[in-house]
Short mmCIF file of C-alpha atoms in Angstrom, two decimals:
data_model
loop_
_atom_site.label_atom_id
_atom_site.label_comp_id
_atom_site.label_asym_id
_atom_site.label_seq_id
_atom_site.Cartn_x
_atom_site.Cartn_y
_atom_site.Cartn_z
CA MET A 700 52.70 119.91 112.66
CA THR A 701 55.17 122.64 111.94
CA TRP A 702 54.98 123.58 115.88
CA LEU A 703 55.49 120.06 116.72
CA ARG A 704 58.53 119.77 114.56
CA ARG A 705 59.70 123.16 115.96
CA TYR A 706 59.46 121.77 119.51
CA ALA A 707 61.16 118.53 119.06
CA ALA A 708 64.06 120.42 117.38
CA LEU A 709 64.21 122.81 120.38
CA VAL A 710 63.90 120.16 123.33
CA ARG A 711 66.53 118.04 121.48
CA ALA A 712 69.08 121.09 121.34
CA ALA A 713 68.28 121.78 124.97
CA TRP A 714 68.85 118.11 126.12
CA LEU A 715 72.08 118.12 124.59
CA VAL A 716 73.19 121.32 126.20
CA ASP A 717 72.22 119.87 129.16
CA LEU A 718 74.31 116.93 128.60
CA GLN A 719 77.40 118.91 128.20
CA TYR A 720 76.84 120.05 131.61
CA ARG A 721 76.16 116.85 133.25
CA ALA A 722 78.13 117.73 136.77
CA ALA A 723 76.23 121.08 136.86
CA VAL A 724 73.00 119.30 136.34
CA VAL A 725 73.79 116.93 139.14
CA ILE A 726 74.76 119.76 141.42
CA TRP A 727 71.63 121.66 141.03
CA LEU A 728 69.59 118.45 141.68
CA LEU A 729 71.25 117.80 144.89
CA TRP A 730 70.57 121.38 145.85
CA GLY A 731 66.90 120.83 145.28
CA ILE A 732 66.99 117.82 147.20
CA THR A 733 68.72 119.02 150.32
CA GLU A 734 66.50 121.64 151.63
CA PRO A 735 63.28 119.16 151.55
CA ALA A 736 65.32 116.47 153.06
CA ILE A 737 66.26 118.73 155.61
CA SER A 738 62.69 119.69 156.68
CA LEU A 739 61.73 116.16 156.51
CA GLY A 740 64.69 115.31 159.16
CA ILE A 741 63.55 118.00 161.44
CA TRP A 742 59.62 116.82 161.46
CA TRP A 743 60.72 113.18 161.61
CA ALA A 744 62.34 114.01 165.03
CA ILE A 745 59.52 115.98 166.04
CA SER A 746 56.95 113.42 165.02
CA ALA A 747 58.90 110.70 166.76
CA ALA A 748 56.93 110.87 170.11
CA GLY A 749 53.60 110.62 167.89
CA PRO A 750 51.83 112.39 165.31
CA VAL A 751 51.54 116.03 164.79
CA ALA A 752 48.38 117.61 163.37
CA GLY A 753 47.54 114.16 162.00
CA TYR A 754 51.07 113.62 160.54
CA ALA A 755 52.93 110.60 161.82
CA GLN A 756 56.70 110.00 160.69
CA GLY A 757 55.75 107.92 157.61
CA ASP A 758 53.18 110.75 156.55
CA PHE A 759 56.15 113.13 156.84
CA ALA A 760 58.32 111.08 154.65
CA ARG A 761 55.88 110.62 151.83
CA TYR A 762 54.88 114.32 151.66
CA PHE A 763 58.59 115.44 151.40
CA PHE A 764 59.53 112.66 149.03
CA ALA A 765 56.65 114.02 146.71
CA VAL A 766 57.67 117.72 147.53
CA ILE A 767 61.18 116.57 146.19
CA LEU A 768 59.82 115.42 142.72
CA VAL A 769 57.11 117.85 142.56
CA ASN A 770 59.27 120.56 143.06
CA GLN A 771 61.96 119.43 140.41
CA LEU A 772 59.18 119.03 137.89
CA THR A 773 57.80 122.72 138.63
CA LEU A 774 60.92 124.70 139.09
CA ALA A 775 61.04 127.90 137.29
CA TRP A 776 64.17 129.94 136.70
CA ASP A 777 63.87 131.78 133.50
CA ALA A 778 63.57 135.18 135.18
CA TYR A 779 67.02 135.04 136.14
CA TYR A 780 68.01 134.45 132.31
CA ILE A 781 65.46 137.42 131.16
CA ASP A 782 67.11 139.78 133.71
CA ARG A 783 70.53 139.04 132.35
CA TRP A 784 69.17 139.10 128.78
CA ILE A 785 67.76 142.44 129.22
CA ARG A 786 70.78 144.17 131.27
CA ASN A 787 73.29 142.69 128.61
CA GLY A 788 71.54 143.15 125.52
CA GLU A 789 71.44 139.68 124.56
CA MET A 790 67.56 140.16 124.55
CA ASN A 791 68.04 141.96 121.04
CA PHE A 792 69.27 139.16 119.16
CA ARG A 793 66.68 136.75 120.59
CA LEU A 794 63.94 139.24 119.83
CA ALA A 795 65.44 139.27 116.38
CA ARG A 796 64.50 135.58 115.70
CA PRO A 797 61.15 134.66 113.93
CA MET A 798 59.88 132.87 117.24
CA ASN A 799 59.02 134.18 120.65
CA PRO A 800 61.82 133.47 123.06
CA ILE A 801 59.25 131.93 125.63
CA HIS A 802 59.14 128.78 123.00
CA GLU A 803 62.93 128.26 123.65
CA ALA A 804 62.31 128.54 127.39
CA ILE A 805 59.69 125.89 127.32
CA ALA A 806 61.85 123.40 125.36
CA ASP A 807 64.60 124.08 127.73
CA ASN A 808 62.20 123.30 130.85
CA ILE A 809 60.80 120.05 128.99
CA ALA A 810 64.18 118.84 128.36
CA TYR A 811 65.51 119.43 131.79
CA LYS A 812 62.81 118.10 133.57
CA LEU A 813 62.52 115.07 131.82
CA ARG A 814 66.14 114.38 132.70
CA THR A 815 66.03 115.37 136.28
CA GLY A 816 62.31 114.39 137.22
CA GLY A 817 63.46 110.99 135.71
CA MET A 818 66.42 110.94 137.96
CA VAL A 819 64.47 111.99 140.98
CA LEU A 820 61.69 109.17 140.45
CA VAL A 821 64.50 106.44 139.88
CA LEU A 822 65.92 107.59 143.39
CA TRP A 823 62.39 107.58 144.82
CA LEU A 824 61.93 104.20 143.44
CA VAL A 825 65.14 102.80 144.82
CA LEU A 826 64.50 104.24 148.27
CA ALA A 827 61.14 102.89 148.15
CA ALA A 828 62.29 99.24 147.71
CA VAL A 829 64.12 99.44 150.99
CA TRP A 830 62.10 102.06 152.90
CA THR A 831 58.49 101.24 153.25
CA ALA A 832 57.64 104.69 154.74
CA VAL A 833 58.08 106.51 151.55
CA ARG A 834 55.89 103.98 149.56
CA ILE A 835 52.84 105.42 148.31
CA PRO A 836 49.56 103.55 147.56
CA VAL A 837 49.36 102.24 143.95
CA HIS A 838 46.31 104.19 142.46
CA PRO A 839 46.94 104.97 138.92
CA GLY A 840 43.96 106.90 138.51
CA ARG A 841 44.95 109.25 141.37
CA TRP A 842 48.52 109.12 139.81
CA ALA A 843 47.01 110.26 136.18
CA LEU A 844 45.46 113.29 138.06
CA ALA A 845 48.69 113.98 139.98
CA ALA A 846 50.24 114.16 136.57
CA VAL A 847 47.76 116.61 135.17
CA ALA A 848 47.88 118.82 138.29
CA ILE A 849 51.94 118.82 138.29
CA LEU A 850 51.80 119.69 134.53
CA ALA A 851 49.28 122.57 135.43
CA ALA A 852 51.73 123.70 138.55
CA ALA A 853 54.76 123.77 136.23
CA ALA A 854 52.73 125.98 133.85
CA ILE A 855 51.57 128.27 136.63
CA ARG A 856 55.21 128.82 138.23
CA PHE A 857 56.70 129.05 134.62
CA LEU A 858 54.46 131.81 133.71
CA ASN A 859 54.62 133.63 136.92
CA ASN A 860 58.25 133.49 136.78
CA PHE A 861 58.47 134.41 133.00
CA ALA A 862 56.19 137.57 133.60
CA THR A 863 58.23 138.58 136.87
CA GLY A 864 61.49 138.21 134.71
CA LEU A 865 59.86 140.38 132.10
CA LEU A 866 59.40 143.15 134.69
CA GLY A 867 63.13 143.85 133.82
CA PHE A 868 61.75 145.90 131.11
CA TRP A 869 61.22 148.73 133.64
CA THR A 870 63.02 148.02 136.68
CA THR A 871 66.48 146.58 137.42
CA ARG A 872 65.30 145.10 140.87
CA VAL A 873 63.91 141.83 139.26
CA LEU A 874 65.99 139.70 141.67
CA ALA A 875 64.63 141.22 144.95
CA LEU A 876 61.10 140.59 143.72
CA LEU A 877 62.11 136.96 142.85
CA ASP A 878 63.44 136.54 146.36
CA LEU A 879 60.36 138.10 147.96
CA GLN A 880 58.13 135.15 145.81
CA PHE A 881 60.49 132.66 146.80
CA GLY A 882 60.47 133.34 150.39
CA LEU A 883 56.82 133.56 150.79
CA GLY A 884 56.53 130.33 148.65
CA LEU A 885 58.57 128.67 151.05
CA PHE A 886 55.66 128.68 153.73
CA LEU A 887 52.66 129.36 151.51
CA SER A 888 53.13 126.51 148.96
CA GLY A 889 54.29 123.94 151.69
CA ARG A 890 57.94 123.60 151.09
CA ILE A 891 58.61 123.52 154.81
CA ALA A 892 55.74 122.02 156.16
CA PRO A 893 52.25 120.87 155.20
CA ILE A 894 49.92 123.73 154.75
CA GLU A 895 47.88 122.10 157.74
CA LEU A 896 50.63 122.63 159.87
CA LEU A 897 50.66 126.59 159.53
CA PRO A 898 48.81 129.05 161.97
CA PRO A 899 45.40 129.45 160.89
CA ALA A 900 45.64 133.00 159.70
CA VAL A 901 48.52 132.00 157.51
CA GLN A 902 46.48 129.28 156.01
CA ARG A 903 43.90 131.81 155.09
CA ILE A 904 46.39 133.78 153.34
CA ALA A 905 48.03 131.26 151.49
CA ALA A 906 44.62 129.90 150.20
CA LEU A 907 44.24 133.56 148.43
CA THR A 908 47.46 133.02 146.58
CA TRP A 909 48.58 130.84 143.63
CA PHE A 910 51.31 129.35 145.93
CA PRO A 911 49.31 126.37 147.31
CA TYR A 912 48.37 125.06 143.87
CA THR A 913 52.02 125.02 142.68
CA LEU A 914 53.30 122.66 145.20
CA ALA A 915 50.95 121.27 148.03
CA PHE A 916 48.08 120.47 145.64
CA PRO A 917 49.77 118.25 143.57
CA VAL A 918 51.79 116.65 146.38
CA GLU A 919 48.71 115.87 148.49
CA LEU A 920 47.19 114.27 145.41
CA LEU A 921 50.12 112.05 144.99
CA THR A 922 50.08 111.04 148.57
CA GLY A 923 46.46 110.65 148.78
CA THR A 924 46.02 113.39 151.54
CA ALA A 925 43.64 115.11 149.00
CA ALA A 926 41.44 112.22 148.25
CA THR A 927 37.81 113.74 148.35
CA THR A 928 36.29 114.71 145.27
CA ALA A 929 35.48 118.10 146.60
CA ASP A 930 39.17 118.68 147.56
CA VAL A 931 40.46 117.45 143.98
CA ALA A 932 37.70 119.52 142.54
CA ARG A 933 38.71 122.51 144.41
CA GLY A 934 42.26 122.19 143.58
CA PHE A 935 41.72 121.88 139.77
CA ILE A 936 39.65 124.97 139.65
CA GLY A 937 42.16 127.03 141.83
CA GLN A 938 44.69 125.79 139.08
CA ALA A 939 42.57 126.77 136.32
CA ALA A 940 41.87 130.26 137.69
CA TRP A 941 45.66 131.14 138.46
CA LEU A 942 46.77 129.63 135.24
CA ALA A 943 44.65 132.01 133.36
CA LEU A 944 45.74 134.83 135.57
CA TRP A 945 49.13 134.48 135.04
CA LEU A 946 48.98 133.83 131.29
CA GLY A 947 47.25 136.86 131.11
CA ALA A 948 49.88 138.79 133.24
CA TYR A 949 52.25 137.35 131.16
CA LEU A 950 50.75 138.39 127.61
CA LEU A 951 50.16 141.75 129.22
CA VAL A 952 53.77 142.24 130.29
CA TRP A 953 55.19 140.89 127.05
CA ARG A 954 53.18 143.07 124.63
CA ARG A 955 53.66 146.34 126.99
CA GLY A 956 57.51 145.45 127.72
CA LEU A 957 57.96 145.09 124.22
CA ARG A 958 56.75 148.53 123.25
CA HIS A 959 58.46 150.17 126.27
CA TYR A 960 61.76 148.19 125.43
CA GLY A 961 61.52 149.28 121.86
CA ALA A 962 60.99 152.88 122.99
CA VAL A 963 64.24 153.22 125.06
CA GLY A 964 66.53 151.39 122.27
CA GLY A 965 64.70 153.30 119.50
CA MET B 893 110.14 134.70 148.73
CA SER B 894 109.99 131.51 150.71
CA ALA B 895 113.64 132.64 151.86
CA LEU B 896 112.10 135.25 154.03
CA PRO B 897 111.58 134.84 157.56
CA LEU B 898 108.17 133.89 158.72
CA GLY B 899 107.40 137.38 160.34
CA ALA B 900 108.40 139.31 157.23
CA ARG B 901 106.30 136.89 155.06
CA LEU B 902 103.10 137.63 157.25
CA ARG B 903 103.68 141.03 157.64
CA ARG B 904 103.80 141.25 153.62
CA ALA B 905 100.59 139.11 153.28
CA VAL B 906 98.92 141.53 155.71
CA ALA B 907 99.87 144.60 153.64
CA LEU B 908 98.96 142.79 150.51
CA VAL B 909 95.45 142.01 151.76
CA ALA B 910 94.99 145.58 153.45
CA ALA B 911 95.91 147.16 150.41
CA LEU B 912 93.33 145.09 148.05
CA TRP B 913 90.72 145.80 150.51
CA ARG B 914 91.39 149.61 150.86
CA ALA B 915 90.90 149.69 146.77
CA ASN B 916 87.89 147.54 147.12
CA LEU B 917 86.11 149.78 149.82
CA ALA B 918 86.77 152.84 147.69
CA GLU B 919 85.07 151.12 144.75
CA GLU B 920 82.20 149.96 146.81
CA LEU B 921 81.42 153.15 148.53
CA GLN B 922 80.10 154.54 145.26
CA TYR B 923 77.17 151.87 145.14
CA ARG B 924 75.67 152.67 148.56
CA ALA B 925 72.33 151.87 147.64
CA ASN B 926 73.18 148.46 147.20
CA PHE B 927 73.83 148.56 151.15
CA VAL B 928 70.49 149.32 151.81
CA ALA B 929 69.20 146.37 149.39
CA SER B 930 71.55 143.77 150.74
CA LEU B 931 70.34 144.94 154.44
CA PHE B 932 66.81 144.38 153.51
CA SER B 933 67.41 141.09 152.01
CA THR B 934 69.37 140.13 154.92
CA VAL B 935 66.82 140.78 157.53
CA PHE B 936 64.04 139.49 155.40
CA TRP B 937 65.96 135.91 155.19
CA LEU B 938 66.76 136.29 158.75
CA ALA B 939 62.84 136.96 159.60
CA LEU B 940 62.08 133.86 157.54
CA ALA B 941 64.54 131.71 159.05
CA VAL B 942 63.24 132.51 162.78
CA LEU B 943 59.61 132.13 161.51
CA THR B 944 60.72 128.59 160.37
CA VAL B 945 61.91 127.68 163.56
CA ALA B 946 58.69 128.87 165.36
CA LEU B 947 56.86 126.84 163.10
CA PHE B 948 58.66 123.89 164.46
CA PHE B 949 57.97 124.77 167.99
CA ARG B 950 54.42 125.15 167.49
CA GLN B 951 54.35 121.04 167.86
CA THR B 952 57.38 120.61 170.05
CA THR B 953 59.20 122.17 173.11
CA SER B 954 62.85 121.33 172.15
CA LEU B 955 64.76 120.47 168.77
CA GLY B 956 67.60 117.88 169.78
CA GLY B 957 67.41 119.16 173.52
CA TRP B 958 67.74 122.82 172.19
CA SER B 959 64.98 125.29 173.43
CA PHE B 960 63.20 127.97 170.96
CA TRP B 961 65.65 130.74 171.76
CA GLU B 962 68.75 128.37 171.95
CA VAL B 963 68.07 127.39 168.09
CA VAL B 964 67.46 131.18 167.27
CA ALA B 965 70.99 131.75 169.05
CA LEU B 966 72.37 129.08 166.72
CA LEU B 967 70.61 130.82 163.76
CA GLY B 968 72.50 133.86 164.59
CA VAL B 969 75.64 131.84 164.30
CA PHE B 970 74.41 130.45 160.81
CA ASN B 971 73.82 134.11 159.49
CA THR B 972 77.37 135.26 160.76
CA LEU B 973 79.05 132.41 159.00
CA ALA B 974 76.97 132.85 155.94
CA GLY B 975 78.44 136.49 156.11
CA VAL B 976 81.81 135.00 156.21
CA VAL B 977 81.07 133.18 153.08
CA GLU B 978 79.26 136.09 151.04
CA ALA B 979 81.76 138.79 152.26
CA PHE B 980 85.08 137.02 151.83
CA LEU B 981 84.86 133.58 150.33
CA ARG B 982 82.19 133.82 147.29
CA PRO B 983 83.81 137.13 146.02
CA GLY B 984 87.31 135.83 145.99
CA ILE B 985 87.84 131.92 145.92
CA GLY B 986 84.25 131.73 144.74
CA ARG B 987 85.54 133.20 141.27
CA LEU B 988 88.22 130.35 140.80
CA VAL B 989 86.27 128.11 138.74
CA GLU B 990 85.69 131.17 136.28
CA ASP B 991 89.50 132.08 136.26
CA VAL B 992 90.43 128.86 135.05
CA ARG B 993 87.88 128.82 132.54
CA SER B 994 88.56 131.99 130.90
CA GLY B 995 92.57 131.98 131.53
CA ALA B 996 92.50 134.70 133.87
CA LEU B 997 94.25 132.66 136.32
CA ASP B 998 97.51 132.82 134.44
CA LEU B 999 97.22 136.50 135.21
CA VAL B 1000 97.22 135.90 138.65
CA LEU B 1001 100.04 133.29 138.76
CA ALA B 1002 102.34 135.79 137.20
CA ARG B 1003 102.02 138.15 139.95
CA PRO B 1004 104.56 138.28 142.58
CA ALA B 1005 102.01 137.73 145.19
CA GLU B 1006 101.48 134.31 146.79
CA PRO B 1007 98.71 133.07 144.67
CA GLN B 1008 96.31 131.09 147.30
CA LEU B 1009 96.45 134.13 149.34
CA TYR B 1010 95.83 136.63 146.53
CA ILE B 1011 92.74 134.48 145.09
CA SER B 1012 91.30 133.93 148.35
CA PHE B 1013 91.22 137.54 149.68
CA ARG B 1014 91.41 139.58 146.42
CA ARG B 1015 88.18 141.13 146.82
CA ILE B 1016 85.54 141.46 149.51
CA ASP B 1017 81.76 142.26 149.37
CA ILE B 1018 81.92 144.89 152.02
CA TRP B 1019 78.18 145.29 152.48
CA ARG B 1020 77.66 141.46 153.50
CA ILE B 1021 79.67 142.40 156.67
CA ALA B 1022 76.29 143.58 157.88
CA ASP B 1023 75.27 139.87 157.88
CA ILE B 1024 77.99 139.03 159.98
CA VAL B 1025 77.00 141.82 162.43
CA LEU B 1026 73.17 140.93 162.25
CA GLY B 1027 73.89 137.52 163.02
CA LEU B 1028 75.74 138.42 165.86
CA ALA B 1029 73.02 140.71 167.09
CA LEU B 1030 70.66 137.90 166.56
CA SER B 1031 72.59 135.69 168.91
CA ALA B 1032 72.84 138.36 171.55
CA PHE B 1033 69.06 139.02 171.71
CA ALA B 1034 68.19 135.18 171.71
CA LEU B 1035 70.54 134.43 174.58
CA ALA B 1036 69.25 137.74 176.51
CA HIS B 1037 65.83 135.64 175.95
CA THR B 1038 67.36 132.62 177.24
CA GLY B 1039 68.01 134.42 180.67
CA HIS B 1040 71.63 132.46 180.78
CA LEU B 1041 73.92 135.50 179.36
CA PRO B 1042 77.40 133.58 178.46
CA GLY B 1043 80.38 134.53 180.85
CA PRO B 1044 83.81 136.06 179.66
CA GLY B 1045 85.00 132.60 179.43
CA ALA B 1046 82.06 131.29 177.17
CA ILE B 1047 82.66 134.12 174.93
CA LEU B 1048 86.56 133.50 174.60
CA ALA B 1049 85.23 129.93 173.69
CA PHE B 1050 82.56 131.33 171.32
CA LEU B 1051 85.31 133.37 169.53
CA ALA B 1052 87.80 130.84 169.18
CA THR B 1053 85.31 128.20 167.93
CA LEU B 1054 83.80 130.54 165.38
CA ALA B 1055 87.25 131.51 164.00
CA ALA B 1056 87.91 127.47 163.78
CA ALA B 1057 84.54 127.29 161.99
CA ALA B 1058 85.60 129.92 159.63
CA ALA B 1059 88.74 128.43 158.89
CA ILE B 1060 86.82 124.90 158.24
CA ILE B 1061 84.36 126.44 155.85
CA TYR B 1062 87.28 128.24 154.08
CA ALA B 1063 89.04 124.85 153.85
CA ILE B 1064 85.86 123.33 152.42
CA TRP B 1065 85.44 126.05 149.82
CA ILE B 1066 89.12 125.47 148.63
CA ALA B 1067 88.17 122.00 148.08
CA LEU B 1068 85.29 122.43 146.24
CA MET B 1069 86.88 125.09 144.18
CA SER B 1070 89.99 122.87 143.27
CA LEU B 1071 87.81 120.58 141.74
CA THR B 1072 87.67 122.87 138.70
CA PHE B 1073 91.39 121.84 138.20
CA TRP B 1074 90.36 118.22 137.45
CA PHE B 1075 86.59 119.11 135.91
CA VAL B 1076 86.32 122.17 133.98
CA ALA B 1077 82.58 122.06 133.51
CA VAL B 1078 81.56 122.86 137.48
CA GLU B 1079 80.60 126.19 137.03
CA ASN B 1080 77.99 126.11 139.87
CA VAL B 1081 80.28 124.12 142.40
CA SER B 1082 79.60 126.52 144.96
CA VAL B 1083 75.79 125.61 144.88
CA LEU B 1084 77.02 122.34 146.39
CA PHE B 1085 78.24 124.38 149.38
CA ASP B 1086 74.99 126.11 149.56
CA ALA B 1087 72.90 123.08 149.45
CA VAL B 1088 74.91 121.35 152.22
CA TYR B 1089 75.43 124.26 154.31
CA GLU B 1090 71.62 124.51 154.82
CA ALA B 1091 72.08 121.46 157.08
CA ALA B 1092 73.76 123.90 159.53
CA ARG B 1093 70.70 125.92 160.13
CA TYR B 1094 69.58 123.44 163.13
CA PRO B 1095 71.44 121.49 166.05
CA ALA B 1096 73.37 118.82 164.71
CA SER B 1097 71.53 116.70 167.31
CA ALA B 1098 68.37 117.51 165.90
CA TYR B 1099 68.68 115.22 162.82
CA PRO B 1100 67.60 111.55 163.03
CA GLY B 1101 70.01 108.89 162.78
CA ALA B 1102 70.79 108.59 159.14
CA LEU B 1103 71.05 112.37 158.28
CA ARG B 1104 73.09 113.07 161.45
CA PHE B 1105 75.39 110.49 160.36
CA LEU B 1106 75.77 112.44 156.95
CA PHE B 1107 76.12 115.90 158.31
CA VAL B 1108 78.17 115.23 161.39
CA TYR B 1109 80.63 112.63 160.09
CA LEU B 1110 80.73 112.38 156.38
CA ILE B 1111 80.36 116.09 155.84
CA PRO B 1112 81.07 117.67 159.05
CA ILE B 1113 79.18 120.94 158.15
CA ALA B 1114 76.58 120.98 160.98
CA TRP B 1115 79.43 121.23 163.48
CA THR B 1116 80.27 124.72 162.10
CA THR B 1117 77.27 126.35 163.74
CA THR B 1118 76.45 123.84 166.32
CA ILE B 1119 79.94 124.10 168.28
CA PRO B 1120 80.19 127.92 168.60
CA ALA B 1121 76.54 128.04 169.47
CA SER B 1122 76.97 125.20 171.93
CA ALA B 1123 80.02 127.76 173.66
CA LEU B 1124 77.10 130.33 173.86
CA THR B 1125 74.38 128.21 175.55
CA GLY B 1126 76.91 126.46 177.78
CA ARG B 1127 76.70 123.12 176.16
CA LEU B 1128 80.20 122.92 174.94
CA ARG B 1129 82.88 120.55 176.71
CA PRO B 1130 86.30 121.42 176.72
CA ALA B 1131 87.38 118.30 174.90
CA ALA B 1132 84.86 119.03 171.90
CA ALA B 1133 86.48 122.84 171.88
CA ALA B 1134 89.97 121.44 171.46
CA THR B 1135 88.83 118.94 168.86
CA THR B 1136 87.38 121.79 166.86
CA LEU B 1137 90.46 123.86 166.89
CA ALA B 1138 92.45 120.83 165.92
CA VAL B 1139 90.24 119.96 163.16
CA ALA B 1140 90.50 123.49 161.79
CA LEU B 1141 94.29 123.42 161.92
CA ALA B 1142 94.29 120.13 160.12
CA ALA B 1143 91.95 121.35 157.60
CA LEU B 1144 94.23 124.59 156.92
CA ALA B 1145 97.11 122.35 156.31
CA LEU B 1146 95.19 120.06 154.25
CA THR B 1147 94.06 123.01 152.31
CA ARG B 1148 97.51 124.07 151.57
CA LEU B 1149 98.57 120.65 150.59
CA LEU B 1150 95.42 120.22 147.91
CA TRP B 1151 96.16 123.74 146.65
CA ARG B 1152 99.94 122.88 146.00
CA THR B 1153 99.11 119.60 144.15
CA ALA B 1154 96.25 121.24 142.17
CA ILE B 1155 98.33 124.28 140.91
CA ARG B 1156 101.21 121.74 140.15
CA ARG B 1157 98.39 120.08 137.71
CA TYR B 1158 97.28 123.27 136.35
CA THR B 1159 99.01 123.89 132.83
CA SER B 1160 96.73 126.61 131.63
CA ALA B 1161 94.45 126.37 128.62
CA GLY B 1162 97.16 125.62 126.28
CA GLY B 1163 98.51 122.85 128.44
#
């Protein structure tokens, strides 16, 4: 109960801060939309003559609209803050608080994503009213599963990003590491194209990483591409495994990092 | 200062920018490790961009009428202009929003130098000039693969339209950054440029109807890379080249007008 009250207060505070920066929030939202929209534009043109690898124009439209929504709901940015906090000393007063700073970050994520995810959803609904290609089949059961998958994807990306940011306790090149993960993720998570369109060797590499579970899997669940029970089960098992792995990584880096950080400051 | 003849004013402007950049260079040379890091990052992103195009070309033989190597040549132009942004615009004009918020703009306005010139070119990120060089190298490499090397006339047209594209991008930055005089809480307004510039990665003709209308006419960003790359690949018609140069001149003139209006509005933090 105490935790529920704490979180309610933190989310409310984050929501009010975002409200102050309305224009900035809209600009970040636009930034998240343009890249998938450009990919969709190119694939739309390529598939004008006929479906490519089983994807017709409408399939691409639904895929990338789902990418915009899922990406908005699973965005992770905390490493950039953590990197700055560690370098300019702001981490110190956060550590002096009686609460792990990760809770503030989680609350911030909830507030921001409720607002921007809602905006994307409204945008999608409005466009779907006039553009039949972006309508996905009404299937409440599958949507509920997709909601769970999106939540798990957001948690994986968040923990991965947070743990990477905490490496700032040891190195000053965290931003380069983030760039590397972001760049690989463009391909391996299905941002630029559905995974089936990647060369087979790259598909095999993707399957060994957490990237497809953070975007492609929830997207395909939402659009109905991942329809068989085996597909869905495999996706959720993969998500559970990577979630456990990144949670473990976060806990390890956090505990070791604090000891290391204290040793430098002490 | 405006009483001086144009020649003297230009000489003074060049001398000012040269002095600022010399100081800047002396400072940056102390951080040579940053150069290696920046170079690695540029090569990484260039490789990903080429791989993305390769992914598209697994399913098609042309993108808006452009072959694989022609699109790669365009990517080189994209990277070159991105280098112009990172080296010259973001470190200078890109900090205007912060200057207005913190009040540092007052200090700039109190200087005897022309404020738009000073704000725009006070600082450069020297290492990112490597992006310009790498972009041009990629274009040259790609052109060698197409088997149609541009002649001297085409190269001249390329350089002229590239300069025009840089001027248009500069005008877009001034316009975006000037928003801060009206709305203060837009500290990430440069992200707006990044978002829209993404569209310039591919030839303007590659986009379907609605998007093409958006990127070609509403926000004419797609032209900045498509036109110079057209000069390299032998697609540029003289009329299009002349239009681009005219648009660049008009954009610069409008920029000047916008800047004067904005600065007249500016009343500092206390106003």
